């Protein structure tokens, strides 16, 4: 069964450093998402992406964040200059169409020191 | 704006007993409703969804949920709980169209004991 994959599973970085989180959505899916979950809190929407552009972004998704689909398979989230409060689990999700189920990857746990 | 409330942080139930995890929602339109489960240090696994049609939806692992429009609720149920059902359960809502973002509740920790 096809699934969303994410790399790395864990990343530790120093405050102020850039990080790139990678996702490979399910191959025939058209809509892509990033969410994050700060430890012990609920899952929060960051950004959605369709047809090579951002569809919607939350207040969390400020100028430090960017997304890209550099080729036909990868979907990346870049944090330009990490802050301590960026420490969280980051989930990628994808769907085929607007009424479909969002399928989530296993997440990348980011720790900013 | 859309929102989800899960009023219980934790639900404890004995194995073999029925379980209910509560969820209420608020959206300005027809909701699409979802339940996801999260095991420790794992991602979110889809359990079931309501888009339209029959108010009682059945999902994975024997779970079901009932959509109640008048009460704006979508409670998760299972007739007979298993210890292996112990996990964190999230209710989520979206409106169809656009970016289709999911808005999640705060989660309910289900603990099933022998």
mmCIF file of C-alpha atoms in Angstrom, chain A:
data_model
loop_
_atom_site.group_PDB
_atom_site.id
_atom_site.type_symbol
_atom_site.label_atom_id
_atom_site.label_comp_id
_atom_site.label_asym_id
_atom_site.label_seq_id
_atom_site.Cartn_x
_atom_site.Cartn_y
_atom_site.Cartn_z
ATOM 1 C CA UNK A 1 0.000 0.000 0.000
ATOM 2 C CA UNK A 2 1.459 3.379 -0.971
ATOM 3 C CA UNK A 3 2.374 5.707 1.872
ATOM 4 C CA UNK A 4 3.799 9.119 2.571
ATOM 5 C CA UNK A 5 7.449 9.023 3.597
ATOM 6 C CA UNK A 6 9.506 11.653 5.399
ATOM 7 C CA UNK A 7 13.198 12.179 6.000
ATOM 8 C CA UNK A 8 14.961 12.539 8.301
ATOM 9 C CA UNK A 9 13.044 10.943 11.147
ATOM 10 C CA UNK A 10 14.934 13.071 13.662
ATOM 11 C CA UNK A 11 16.959 16.234 13.293
ATOM 12 C CA UNK A 12 18.871 18.238 15.871
ATOM 13 C CA UNK A 13 20.034 21.706 14.907
ATOM 14 C CA UNK A 14 21.421 24.846 16.465
ATOM 15 C CA UNK A 15 19.276 27.962 16.753
ATOM 16 C CA UNK A 16 19.701 30.150 13.683
ATOM 17 C CA UNK A 17 20.556 27.293 11.359
ATOM 18 C CA UNK A 18 18.574 26.387 8.263
ATOM 19 C CA UNK A 19 16.821 23.038 8.061
ATOM 20 C CA UNK A 20 15.099 21.287 5.198
ATOM 21 C CA UNK A 21 12.519 18.622 5.923
ATOM 22 C CA UNK A 22 11.723 16.270 3.093
ATOM 23 C CA UNK A 23 8.567 14.429 2.154
ATOM 24 C CA UNK A 24 7.628 12.073 -0.641
ATOM 25 C CA UNK A 25 3.827 12.183 -1.017
ATOM 26 C CA UNK A 26 1.804 9.341 -2.485
ATOM 27 C CA UNK A 27 2.508 9.306 -6.203
ATOM 28 C CA UNK A 28 -0.889 10.204 -7.705
ATOM 29 C CA UNK A 29 -1.769 12.775 -5.057
ATOM 30 C CA UNK A 30 -2.230 16.395 -6.009
ATOM 31 C CA UNK A 31 -2.552 18.355 -2.759
ATOM 32 C CA UNK A 32 0.232 18.537 -0.201
ATOM 33 C CA UNK A 33 0.364 19.800 3.346
ATOM 34 C CA UNK A 34 2.666 20.457 6.249
ATOM 35 C CA UNK A 35 1.468 20.314 9.844
ATOM 36 C CA UNK A 36 3.340 20.498 13.094
ATOM 37 C CA UNK A 37 2.758 19.168 16.598
ATOM 38 C CA UNK A 38 4.590 20.726 19.496
ATOM 39 C CA UNK A 39 5.168 18.133 22.202
ATOM 40 C CA UNK A 40 1.972 17.434 24.113
ATOM 41 C CA UNK A 41 -0.119 19.769 21.991
ATOM 42 C CA UNK A 42 -2.516 19.406 19.094
ATOM 43 C CA UNK A 43 -1.624 19.102 15.439
ATOM 44 C CA UNK A 44 -1.556 22.516 13.725
ATOM 45 C CA UNK A 45 -1.847 23.339 10.044
ATOM 46 C CA UNK A 46 1.093 25.159 8.492
ATOM 47 C CA UNK A 47 0.604 25.271 4.741
ATOM 48 C CA UNK A 48 -1.135 23.651 1.799
ATOM 49 C CA UNK A 49 0.264 23.389 -1.723
ATOM 50 C CA UNK A 50 -1.435 22.667 -5.015
ATOM 51 C CA UNK A 51 -0.459 23.107 -8.632
ATOM 52 C CA UNK A 52 3.003 24.320 -7.647
ATOM 53 C CA UNK A 53 1.849 27.121 -5.428
ATOM 54 C CA UNK A 54 0.728 27.737 -1.882
ATOM 55 C CA UNK A 55 -3.062 27.412 -1.501
ATOM 56 C CA UNK A 56 -3.293 28.515 2.103
ATOM 57 C CA UNK A 57 -0.946 29.198 4.978
ATOM 58 C CA UNK A 58 -1.441 29.726 8.684
ATOM 59 C CA UNK A 59 -0.153 32.527 10.885
ATOM 60 C CA UNK A 60 2.626 30.196 11.995
ATOM 61 C CA UNK A 61 3.967 30.029 8.437
ATOM 62 C CA UNK A 62 5.888 33.282 8.436
ATOM 63 C CA UNK A 63 8.752 34.474 6.240
ATOM 64 C CA UNK A 64 11.121 31.991 7.867
ATOM 65 C CA UNK A 65 9.231 29.120 6.275
ATOM 66 C CA UNK A 66 9.068 28.097 2.644
ATOM 67 C CA UNK A 67 7.870 25.089 0.700
ATOM 68 C CA UNK A 68 8.941 23.682 -2.597
ATOM 69 C CA UNK A 69 8.214 20.795 -4.906
ATOM 70 C CA UNK A 70 11.558 20.666 -6.668
ATOM 71 C CA UNK A 71 10.752 17.629 -8.800
ATOM 72 C CA UNK A 72 7.864 15.277 -9.437
ATOM 73 C CA UNK A 73 8.160 13.425 -6.179
ATOM 74 C CA UNK A 74 9.623 15.476 -3.323
ATOM 75 C CA UNK A 75 7.896 18.135 -1.244
ATOM 76 C CA UNK A 76 10.117 20.100 1.112
ATOM 77 C CA UNK A 77 9.675 22.446 4.060
ATOM 78 C CA UNK A 78 12.540 24.843 4.709
ATOM 79 C CA UNK A 79 12.997 26.810 7.905
ATOM 80 C CA UNK A 80 15.532 29.522 7.166
ATOM 81 C CA UNK A 81 16.681 30.458 10.642
ATOM 82 C CA UNK A 82 15.412 28.096 13.294
ATOM 83 C CA UNK A 83 14.190 29.253 16.680
ATOM 84 C CA UNK A 84 13.839 27.265 19.883
ATOM 85 C CA UNK A 85 10.054 27.335 19.498
ATOM 86 C CA UNK A 86 10.314 25.571 16.125
ATOM 87 C CA UNK A 87 11.063 22.367 18.033
ATOM 88 C CA UNK A 88 8.189 20.064 17.139
ATOM 89 C CA UNK A 89 7.129 17.040 15.142
ATOM 90 C CA UNK A 90 6.512 18.045 11.538
ATOM 91 C CA UNK A 91 4.067 15.986 9.497
ATOM 92 C CA UNK A 92 3.615 15.949 5.756
ATOM 93 C CA UNK A 93 0.270 14.890 4.303
ATOM 94 C CA UNK A 94 -1.191 14.441 0.847
ATOM 95 C CA UNK A 95 -4.517 13.806 -0.841
ATOM 96 C CA UNK A 96 -5.583 12.970 -4.363
ATOM 97 C CA UNK A 97 -8.649 15.185 -4.516
ATOM 98 C CA UNK A 98 -10.592 17.562 -2.334
ATOM 99 C CA UNK A 99 -12.964 14.991 -0.850
ATOM 100 C CA UNK A 100 -10.293 12.449 -0.200
ATOM 101 C CA UNK A 101 -8.596 11.498 3.031
ATOM 102 C CA UNK A 102 -5.351 13.178 3.997
ATOM 103 C CA UNK A 103 -2.677 10.564 4.546
ATOM 104 C CA UNK A 104 0.126 11.504 6.880
ATOM 105 C CA UNK A 105 3.771 10.617 6.901
ATOM 106 C CA UNK A 106 5.506 9.325 10.046
ATOM 107 C CA UNK A 107 6.854 12.787 10.868
ATOM 108 C CA UNK A 108 10.221 14.443 11.431
ATOM 109 C CA UNK A 109 11.065 15.311 15.002
ATOM 110 C CA UNK A 110 12.984 18.596 14.976
ATOM 111 C CA UNK A 111 14.891 19.718 18.036
ATOM 112 C CA UNK A 112 16.379 23.209 18.036
ATOM 113 C CA UNK A 113 19.062 23.820 20.662
#
